[in-house]
């Protein structure tokens, strides 16, 4: 059986704060303008590509790829994210279902449920929505998912293969950042890139791919010179690193961390941060890491485009990027070839 590269199921980024904007000098003017890289259009483009691939696969007599999303507890944000992921998968032809469990579910019971899905040959991808209740060890649960079905790319095997520049499943948010840079043709070769945030699911994989050799097996390398900043980076050093950066990717969840005077003309900024705050009027809203209101030199119309939208709104798709992993892990390939899967 030939390799079904897309069949390990779709990885989804349903983050209403996923956006990028490139700051460019305006001829004859000292004012700096911002060009918004339209995440909505990119999402639509990738969805269309996947829809065609899956349609052709099913038309050839094969079953549709299948996804199972596990959610434990009643966290509203998590339920919204899962709902959007399922909707995006179904839209492009993936058979997707949500498995909901009470917050009192034990760790052992959750792992047992995952193991049953691992053994189910009709299930191609498994996604466990994080965070999990405090009584459950997230690392143990992530490692319980079979690496070849690990849509999130959180299994230790997939993380290790990413670090070694091997073909693997990449965490969706990180892959979305790389895909945006590639599809919008942002030059990365030899450029200075700053990643603000070092989380194992976002900051680390972004930094790994940005600095990796493009000629390695994964095909994800961007050949940039990367600096990683985090909570213990002194503010003055953070400013210094950012001012020298051609590309800034920020994913800290610290509102307004990146100020206008920290971004040099011509730099590309991708804001992955998302924080829910209460404003002076008592209304809740989502904000990113970049101080958009402080960017007074931006055109007002452009600044409106950069305002975050709530994850539950229909406008979420503006910043939704649907991506697929680049290929099977070798173990998954061997299982498919042997006819066991």
mmCIF file of C-alpha atoms in Angstrom:
data_model
loop_
_atom_site.group_PDB
_atom_site.id
_atom_site.type_symbol
_atom_site.label_atom_id
_atom_site.label_comp_id
_atom_site.label_asym_id
_atom_site.label_seq_id
_atom_site.Cartn_x
_atom_site.Cartn_y
_atom_site.Cartn_z
ATOM 1 C CA UNK A 1 0.000 0.000 0.000
ATOM 2 C CA UNK A 2 1.414 3.365 -0.975
ATOM 3 C CA UNK A 3 2.097 5.874 1.741
ATOM 4 C CA UNK A 4 -0.846 8.089 2.538
ATOM 5 C CA UNK A 5 1.142 11.134 3.586
ATOM 6 C CA UNK A 6 -1.934 13.143 4.466
ATOM 7 C CA UNK A 7 -3.829 10.285 6.043
ATOM 8 C CA UNK A 8 -2.269 10.543 9.480
ATOM 9 C CA UNK A 9 -4.981 13.167 9.684
ATOM 10 C CA UNK A 10 -4.945 16.871 9.703
ATOM 11 C CA UNK A 11 -3.199 19.065 12.280
ATOM 12 C CA UNK A 12 -5.186 22.160 13.083
ATOM 13 C CA UNK A 13 -4.325 25.587 14.377
ATOM 14 C CA UNK A 14 -7.493 27.283 15.489
ATOM 15 C CA UNK A 15 -5.947 30.250 17.220
ATOM 16 C CA UNK A 16 -7.705 33.559 16.615
ATOM 17 C CA UNK A 17 -4.439 35.317 17.395
ATOM 18 C CA UNK A 18 -2.400 33.632 14.669
ATOM 19 C CA UNK A 19 -1.419 36.489 12.448
ATOM 20 C CA UNK A 20 1.657 38.069 10.964
ATOM 21 C CA UNK A 21 2.491 41.508 9.740
ATOM 22 C CA UNK A 22 5.569 42.826 7.977
ATOM 23 C CA UNK A 23 6.793 46.302 8.766
ATOM 24 C CA UNK A 24 8.176 48.081 5.689
ATOM 25 C CA UNK A 25 9.586 51.555 5.009
ATOM 26 C CA UNK A 26 7.347 53.848 3.007
ATOM 27 C CA UNK A 27 9.113 55.647 0.162
ATOM 28 C CA UNK A 28 9.338 59.353 0.760
ATOM 29 C CA UNK A 29 7.991 59.100 4.273
ATOM 30 C CA UNK A 30 9.407 58.396 7.694
ATOM 31 C CA UNK A 31 6.180 56.667 8.675
ATOM 32 C CA UNK A 32 6.302 52.878 8.797
ATOM 33 C CA UNK A 33 3.437 50.915 7.297
ATOM 34 C CA UNK A 34 2.336 47.404 8.126
ATOM 35 C CA UNK A 35 1.403 44.747 5.588
ATOM 36 C CA UNK A 36 -0.930 42.174 7.073
ATOM 37 C CA UNK A 37 -0.309 38.594 5.993
ATOM 38 C CA UNK A 38 -3.841 37.325 5.603
ATOM 39 C CA UNK A 39 -4.245 34.157 7.682
ATOM 40 C CA UNK A 40 -7.853 33.746 6.547
ATOM 41 C CA UNK A 41 -6.890 33.508 2.891
ATOM 42 C CA UNK A 42 -4.057 31.107 3.692
ATOM 43 C CA UNK A 43 -6.369 28.871 5.708
ATOM 44 C CA UNK A 44 -8.838 28.773 2.842
ATOM 45 C CA UNK A 45 -6.084 27.889 0.387
ATOM 46 C CA UNK A 46 -4.719 25.003 2.463
ATOM 47 C CA UNK A 47 -8.178 23.669 3.234
ATOM 48 C CA UNK A 48 -8.960 23.583 -0.468
ATOM 49 C CA UNK A 49 -5.764 21.649 -1.183
ATOM 50 C CA UNK A 50 -6.505 19.067 1.499
ATOM 51 C CA UNK A 51 -10.122 18.727 0.443
ATOM 52 C CA UNK A 52 -9.037 17.776 -3.076
ATOM 53 C CA UNK A 53 -6.453 15.261 -1.823
ATOM 54 C CA UNK A 54 -8.923 13.563 0.470
ATOM 55 C CA UNK A 55 -11.642 13.553 -2.171
ATOM 56 C CA UNK A 56 -9.295 11.889 -4.655
ATOM 57 C CA UNK A 57 -8.269 9.329 -2.053
ATOM 58 C CA UNK A 58 -11.836 8.401 -1.186
ATOM 59 C CA UNK A 59 -12.789 8.352 -4.863
ATOM 60 C CA UNK A 60 -10.111 5.733 -5.423
ATOM 61 C CA UNK A 61 -12.069 3.374 -3.174
ATOM 62 C CA UNK A 62 -10.316 4.005 0.146
ATOM 63 C CA UNK A 63 -12.018 4.994 3.370
ATOM 64 C CA UNK A 64 -11.837 8.582 4.591
ATOM 65 C CA UNK A 65 -9.155 9.382 7.199
ATOM 66 C CA UNK A 66 -10.498 9.495 10.752
ATOM 67 C CA UNK A 67 -9.748 11.627 13.796
ATOM 68 C CA UNK A 68 -10.715 11.310 17.457
ATOM 69 C CA UNK A 69 -10.516 14.327 19.778
ATOM 70 C CA UNK A 70 -10.499 13.568 23.500
ATOM 71 C CA UNK A 71 -11.572 16.231 25.962
ATOM 72 C CA UNK A 72 -11.730 15.858 29.732
ATOM 73 C CA UNK A 73 -13.695 18.310 31.868
ATOM 74 C CA UNK A 74 -15.821 21.357 31.103
ATOM 75 C CA UNK A 75 -13.309 24.090 30.325
ATOM 76 C CA UNK A 76 -15.210 26.414 27.918
ATOM 77 C CA UNK A 77 -12.152 27.437 25.915
ATOM 78 C CA UNK A 78 -11.089 23.816 25.409
ATOM 79 C CA UNK A 79 -14.561 22.839 24.231
ATOM 80 C CA UNK A 80 -14.548 25.743 21.752
ATOM 81 C CA UNK A 81 -11.155 24.739 20.385
ATOM 82 C CA UNK A 82 -12.186 21.100 19.983
ATOM 83 C CA UNK A 83 -15.451 22.103 18.319
ATOM 84 C CA UNK A 84 -13.544 24.190 15.791
ATOM 85 C CA UNK A 85 -10.997 21.455 15.147
ATOM 86 C CA UNK A 86 -13.733 18.915 14.487
ATOM 87 C CA UNK A 87 -15.559 21.333 12.182
ATOM 88 C CA UNK A 88 -12.377 22.050 10.202
ATOM 89 C CA UNK A 89 -11.637 18.332 9.828
ATOM 90 C CA UNK A 90 -15.167 17.483 8.679
ATOM 91 C CA UNK A 91 -15.142 20.377 6.216
ATOM 92 C CA UNK A 92 -12.235 18.875 4.281
ATOM 93 C CA UNK A 93 -13.552 15.317 4.351
ATOM 94 C CA UNK A 94 -12.086 13.786 7.490
ATOM 95 C CA UNK A 95 -14.371 11.613 9.618
ATOM 96 C CA UNK A 96 -14.001 13.235 13.030
ATOM 97 C CA UNK A 97 -15.580 12.682 16.439
ATOM 98 C CA UNK A 98 -15.225 14.145 19.926
ATOM 99 C CA UNK A 99 -14.931 11.833 22.928
ATOM 100 C CA UNK A 100 -15.999 13.717 26.066
ATOM 101 C CA UNK A 101 -15.135 12.606 29.589
ATOM 102 C CA UNK A 102 -16.044 13.914 33.011
ATOM 103 C CA UNK A 103 -13.364 15.831 34.919
ATOM 104 C CA UNK A 104 -13.354 13.053 37.529
ATOM 105 C CA UNK A 105 -11.947 10.602 35.000
ATOM 106 C CA UNK A 106 -8.837 8.899 36.364
ATOM 107 C CA UNK A 107 -5.500 8.951 34.624
ATOM 108 C CA UNK A 108 -5.534 5.189 34.191
ATOM 109 C CA UNK A 109 -9.010 5.257 32.652
ATOM 110 C CA UNK A 110 -7.925 7.936 30.185
ATOM 111 C CA UNK A 111 -4.847 5.972 29.175
ATOM 112 C CA UNK A 112 -6.967 2.855 28.718
ATOM 113 C CA UNK A 113 -9.286 4.802 26.390
ATOM 114 C CA UNK A 114 -6.282 6.016 24.407
ATOM 115 C CA UNK A 115 -4.858 2.513 24.118
ATOM 116 C CA UNK A 116 -8.150 1.294 22.670
ATOM 117 C CA UNK A 117 -7.932 4.014 20.011
ATOM 118 C CA UNK A 118 -4.306 3.057 19.334
ATOM 119 C CA UNK A 119 -5.457 -0.471 18.559
ATOM 120 C CA UNK A 120 -8.446 0.617 16.457
ATOM 121 C CA UNK A 121 -7.381 0.266 12.821
ATOM 122 C CA UNK A 122 -10.195 2.577 11.688
ATOM 123 C CA UNK A 123 -8.740 5.503 13.674
ATOM 124 C CA UNK A 124 -5.842 7.350 12.030
ATOM 125 C CA UNK A 125 -5.310 10.277 14.382
ATOM 126 C CA UNK A 126 -5.767 10.970 18.093
ATOM 127 C CA UNK A 127 -5.811 14.403 19.678
ATOM 128 C CA UNK A 128 -5.977 14.923 23.467
ATOM 129 C CA UNK A 129 -7.061 18.469 24.255
ATOM 130 C CA UNK A 130 -4.853 20.186 26.839
ATOM 131 C CA UNK A 131 -4.888 21.235 29.600
ATOM 132 C CA UNK A 132 -6.052 18.170 31.496
ATOM 133 C CA UNK A 133 -7.362 18.148 35.094
ATOM 134 C CA UNK A 134 -4.679 18.488 37.750
ATOM 135 C CA UNK A 135 -4.980 14.856 38.802
ATOM 136 C CA UNK A 136 -3.739 13.675 35.391
ATOM 137 C CA UNK A 137 -0.091 13.666 34.269
ATOM 138 C CA UNK A 138 -0.139 15.327 30.835
ATOM 139 C CA UNK A 139 3.274 13.989 29.822
ATOM 140 C CA UNK A 140 2.257 10.402 30.568
ATOM 141 C CA UNK A 141 -0.969 10.850 28.624
ATOM 142 C CA UNK A 142 0.772 12.390 25.605
ATOM 143 C CA UNK A 143 3.225 9.502 25.556
ATOM 144 C CA UNK A 144 0.336 7.026 25.681
ATOM 145 C CA UNK A 145 -0.806 8.075 22.199
ATOM 146 C CA UNK A 146 0.779 5.948 19.464
ATOM 147 C CA UNK A 147 3.441 8.139 17.765
ATOM 148 C CA UNK A 148 2.001 7.481 14.308
ATOM 149 C CA UNK A 149 -1.442 8.664 15.478
ATOM 150 C CA UNK A 150 -0.163 11.593 17.525
ATOM 151 C CA UNK A 151 -1.767 14.481 15.639
ATOM 152 C CA UNK A 152 -0.431 17.054 18.114
ATOM 153 C CA UNK A 153 3.180 15.894 17.766
ATOM 154 C CA UNK A 154 3.610 15.825 21.550
ATOM 155 C CA UNK A 155 4.827 12.234 21.917
ATOM 156 C CA UNK A 156 8.454 11.995 23.019
ATOM 157 C CA UNK A 157 9.292 10.079 19.828
ATOM 158 C CA UNK A 158 7.922 12.818 17.589
ATOM 159 C CA UNK A 159 9.615 15.546 19.630
ATOM 160 C CA UNK A 160 12.921 13.680 19.427
ATOM 161 C CA UNK A 161 12.645 13.160 15.685
ATOM 162 C CA UNK A 162 11.914 16.861 15.212
ATOM 163 C CA UNK A 163 15.060 17.750 17.159
ATOM 164 C CA UNK A 164 17.043 15.388 14.905
ATOM 165 C CA UNK A 165 15.593 16.898 11.703
ATOM 166 C CA UNK A 166 13.816 13.653 10.858
ATOM 167 C CA UNK A 167 10.404 13.341 9.187
ATOM 168 C CA UNK A 168 7.838 13.443 11.974
ATOM 169 C CA UNK A 169 4.565 14.955 13.146
ATOM 170 C CA UNK A 170 5.113 18.581 14.141
ATOM 171 C CA UNK A 171 3.012 20.491 16.714
ATOM 172 C CA UNK A 172 0.385 22.340 14.705
ATOM 173 C CA UNK A 173 0.978 25.894 15.960
ATOM 174 C CA UNK A 174 4.697 25.628 15.285
ATOM 175 C CA UNK A 175 4.099 24.152 11.835
ATOM 176 C CA UNK A 176 1.635 26.956 11.071
ATOM 177 C CA UNK A 177 4.318 29.558 11.787
ATOM 178 C CA UNK A 178 6.753 27.859 9.408
ATOM 179 C CA UNK A 179 4.045 27.443 6.782
ATOM 180 C CA UNK A 180 3.189 31.140 6.972
ATOM 181 C CA UNK A 181 6.820 32.124 6.483
ATOM 182 C CA UNK A 182 7.135 29.792 3.502
ATOM 183 C CA UNK A 183 3.872 30.592 1.777
ATOM 184 C CA UNK A 184 4.293 34.344 2.168
ATOM 185 C CA UNK A 185 7.873 33.979 0.906
ATOM 186 C CA UNK A 186 9.507 35.593 3.948
ATOM 187 C CA UNK A 187 13.274 35.178 3.525
ATOM 188 C CA UNK A 188 14.808 33.222 6.418
ATOM 189 C CA UNK A 189 18.186 32.069 5.071
ATOM 190 C CA UNK A 190 20.861 33.555 7.307
ATOM 191 C CA UNK A 191 18.410 36.052 8.794
ATOM 192 C CA UNK A 192 18.249 36.877 12.500
ATOM 193 C CA UNK A 193 15.186 35.352 14.118
ATOM 194 C CA UNK A 194 14.039 35.807 17.711
ATOM 195 C CA UNK A 195 11.619 33.368 19.326
ATOM 196 C CA UNK A 196 10.106 34.803 22.498
ATOM 197 C CA UNK A 197 8.871 31.873 24.573
ATOM 198 C CA UNK A 198 10.347 28.422 25.147
ATOM 199 C CA UNK A 199 7.343 26.160 25.685
ATOM 200 C CA UNK A 200 7.890 22.576 24.567
ATOM 201 C CA UNK A 201 4.784 22.653 22.347
ATOM 202 C CA UNK A 202 5.272 26.021 20.633
ATOM 203 C CA UNK A 203 8.496 27.954 21.262
ATOM 204 C CA UNK A 204 10.872 24.992 21.176
ATOM 205 C CA UNK A 205 9.639 23.423 17.908
ATOM 206 C CA UNK A 206 9.491 26.838 16.220
ATOM 207 C CA UNK A 207 13.097 27.536 17.187
ATOM 208 C CA UNK A 208 14.169 24.049 16.100
ATOM 209 C CA UNK A 209 12.708 24.446 12.610
ATOM 210 C CA UNK A 210 13.855 28.042 12.151
ATOM 211 C CA UNK A 211 17.501 27.179 12.796
ATOM 212 C CA UNK A 212 17.578 23.747 11.141
ATOM 213 C CA UNK A 213 19.377 22.923 7.890
ATOM 214 C CA UNK A 214 16.916 22.959 4.997
ATOM 215 C CA UNK A 215 18.782 20.042 3.414
ATOM 216 C CA UNK A 216 17.998 17.633 6.254
ATOM 217 C CA UNK A 217 15.415 14.858 5.887
ATOM 218 C CA UNK A 218 12.521 16.720 7.487
ATOM 219 C CA UNK A 219 12.488 19.384 4.787
ATOM 220 C CA UNK A 220 11.329 21.899 7.413
ATOM 221 C CA UNK A 221 14.603 23.709 8.097
ATOM 222 C CA UNK A 222 14.685 27.482 7.597
ATOM 223 C CA UNK A 223 18.452 28.158 7.981
ATOM 224 C CA UNK A 224 17.957 31.205 10.221
ATOM 225 C CA UNK A 225 20.178 32.363 13.066
ATOM 226 C CA UNK A 226 17.933 31.941 16.086
ATOM 227 C CA UNK A 227 17.882 33.528 19.524
ATOM 228 C CA UNK A 228 15.434 32.174 22.122
ATOM 229 C CA UNK A 229 14.217 34.560 24.816
ATOM 230 C CA UNK A 230 12.014 33.705 27.786
ATOM 231 C CA UNK A 231 10.705 34.894 31.142
ATOM 232 C CA UNK A 232 14.189 35.266 32.611
ATOM 233 C CA UNK A 233 15.615 37.282 29.733
ATOM 234 C CA UNK A 234 16.273 40.791 31.149
ATOM 235 C CA UNK A 235 13.959 43.385 29.509
ATOM 236 C CA UNK A 236 16.872 45.389 28.145
ATOM 237 C CA UNK A 237 18.306 42.272 26.461
ATOM 238 C CA UNK A 238 14.903 41.315 25.061
ATOM 239 C CA UNK A 239 14.656 44.772 23.495
ATOM 240 C CA UNK A 240 18.160 44.464 22.104
ATOM 241 C CA UNK A 241 17.540 41.058 20.559
ATOM 242 C CA UNK A 242 14.207 42.106 19.049
ATOM 243 C CA UNK A 243 15.592 45.312 17.569
ATOM 244 C CA UNK A 244 18.217 43.270 15.716
ATOM 245 C CA UNK A 245 15.711 40.675 14.505
ATOM 246 C CA UNK A 246 14.509 40.260 10.941
ATOM 247 C CA UNK A 247 11.831 37.859 12.209
ATOM 248 C CA UNK A 248 10.125 37.841 15.612
ATOM 249 C CA UNK A 249 7.864 35.005 16.715
ATOM 250 C CA UNK A 250 6.326 35.649 20.103
ATOM 251 C CA UNK A 251 4.394 33.042 22.079
ATOM 252 C CA UNK A 252 4.457 33.972 25.755
ATOM 253 C CA UNK A 253 0.898 34.887 26.699
ATOM 254 C CA UNK A 254 2.201 38.145 28.201
ATOM 255 C CA UNK A 255 -0.021 40.988 26.936
ATOM 256 C CA UNK A 256 1.743 43.904 25.215
ATOM 257 C CA UNK A 257 5.203 42.432 25.808
ATOM 258 C CA UNK A 258 6.491 43.469 22.385
ATOM 259 C CA UNK A 259 6.409 47.257 21.966
ATOM 260 C CA UNK A 260 6.600 49.277 18.758
ATOM 261 C CA UNK A 261 10.090 50.539 19.511
ATOM 262 C CA UNK A 262 11.334 46.934 19.734
ATOM 263 C CA UNK A 263 10.576 46.217 16.073
ATOM 264 C CA UNK A 264 12.873 47.441 13.340
ATOM 265 C CA UNK A 265 11.609 48.539 9.914
ATOM 266 C CA UNK A 266 11.301 45.592 7.567
ATOM 267 C CA UNK A 267 10.906 42.972 10.292
ATOM 268 C CA UNK A 268 8.254 40.266 10.175
ATOM 269 C CA UNK A 269 6.334 39.668 13.405
ATOM 270 C CA UNK A 270 4.183 36.607 14.051
ATOM 271 C CA UNK A 271 2.150 36.868 17.235
ATOM 272 C CA UNK A 272 1.114 33.473 18.617
ATOM 273 C CA UNK A 273 0.323 34.759 22.086
ATOM 274 C CA UNK A 274 -3.248 34.631 23.323
ATOM 275 C CA UNK A 275 -4.497 35.926 26.654
ATOM 276 C CA UNK A 276 -8.027 36.702 27.820
ATOM 277 C CA UNK A 277 -8.193 39.946 29.791
ATOM 278 C CA UNK A 278 -10.876 42.228 31.221
ATOM 279 C CA UNK A 279 -10.794 45.792 29.933
ATOM 280 C CA UNK A 280 -11.713 48.996 31.747
ATOM 281 C CA UNK A 281 -15.362 48.560 30.758
ATOM 282 C CA UNK A 282 -15.460 45.105 32.327
ATOM 283 C CA UNK A 283 -15.583 43.314 28.999
ATOM 284 C CA UNK A 284 -13.382 40.319 28.292
ATOM 285 C CA UNK A 285 -11.280 40.210 25.155
ATOM 286 C CA UNK A 286 -8.375 38.316 23.670
ATOM 287 C CA UNK A 287 -5.035 40.048 23.286
ATOM 288 C CA UNK A 288 -1.673 38.979 21.962
ATOM 289 C CA UNK A 289 1.920 39.595 22.972
ATOM 290 C CA UNK A 290 2.317 42.596 20.655
ATOM 291 C CA UNK A 291 1.184 46.034 21.798
ATOM 292 C CA UNK A 292 -0.948 46.840 18.758
ATOM 293 C CA UNK A 293 -2.598 49.864 20.386
ATOM 294 C CA UNK A 294 0.857 51.266 21.032
ATOM 295 C CA UNK A 295 1.725 51.106 17.329
ATOM 296 C CA UNK A 296 0.423 54.622 16.659
ATOM 297 C CA UNK A 297 2.329 54.823 13.396
ATOM 298 C CA UNK A 298 0.110 52.147 11.853
ATOM 299 C CA UNK A 299 -2.814 53.065 9.671
ATOM 300 C CA UNK A 300 -6.041 52.846 11.681
ATOM 301 C CA UNK A 301 -7.703 50.552 9.164
ATOM 302 C CA UNK A 302 -4.754 48.187 9.290
ATOM 303 C CA UNK A 303 -4.757 48.279 13.071
ATOM 304 C CA UNK A 304 -8.412 47.201 13.065
ATOM 305 C CA UNK A 305 -7.470 44.137 11.044
ATOM 306 C CA UNK A 306 -5.068 43.128 13.783
ATOM 307 C CA UNK A 307 -7.620 43.103 16.566
ATOM 308 C CA UNK A 308 -8.085 39.605 18.024
ATOM 309 C CA UNK A 309 -11.393 37.800 17.722
ATOM 310 C CA UNK A 310 -12.893 35.499 20.281
ATOM 311 C CA UNK A 311 -12.296 31.802 19.575
ATOM 312 C CA UNK A 312 -16.022 31.219 19.566
ATOM 313 C CA UNK A 313 -16.802 33.787 16.877
ATOM 314 C CA UNK A 314 -17.379 32.909 13.240
ATOM 315 C CA UNK A 315 -14.456 35.195 12.403
ATOM 316 C CA UNK A 316 -12.070 32.688 13.964
ATOM 317 C CA UNK A 317 -11.204 31.339 10.550
ATOM 318 C CA UNK A 318 -9.414 34.588 9.759
ATOM 319 C CA UNK A 319 -6.469 33.245 11.730
ATOM 320 C CA UNK A 320 -7.133 29.524 11.314
ATOM 321 C CA UNK A 321 -4.503 27.553 9.436
ATOM 322 C CA UNK A 322 -5.142 23.912 8.679
ATOM 323 C CA UNK A 323 -1.973 21.919 8.118
ATOM 324 C CA UNK A 324 -1.054 18.322 7.548
ATOM 325 C CA UNK A 325 2.059 16.515 8.812
ATOM 326 C CA UNK A 326 4.803 16.120 6.224
ATOM 327 C CA UNK A 327 4.973 12.302 6.267
ATOM 328 C CA UNK A 328 4.810 9.164 8.343
ATOM 329 C CA UNK A 329 7.217 8.230 11.068
ATOM 330 C CA UNK A 330 9.223 5.242 9.955
ATOM 331 C CA UNK A 331 7.344 3.021 12.375
ATOM 332 C CA UNK A 332 4.021 4.046 10.860
ATOM 333 C CA UNK A 333 5.345 3.480 7.352
ATOM 334 C CA UNK A 334 6.518 0.003 8.283
ATOM 335 C CA UNK A 335 3.125 -0.832 9.798
ATOM 336 C CA UNK A 336 1.298 0.380 6.691
ATOM 337 C CA UNK A 337 3.639 -1.500 4.356
ATOM 338 C CA UNK A 338 3.325 -4.707 6.326
ATOM 339 C CA UNK A 339 -0.460 -4.529 6.108
ATOM 340 C CA UNK A 340 -0.908 -4.299 9.874
ATOM 341 C CA UNK A 341 -2.578 -0.884 9.552
#
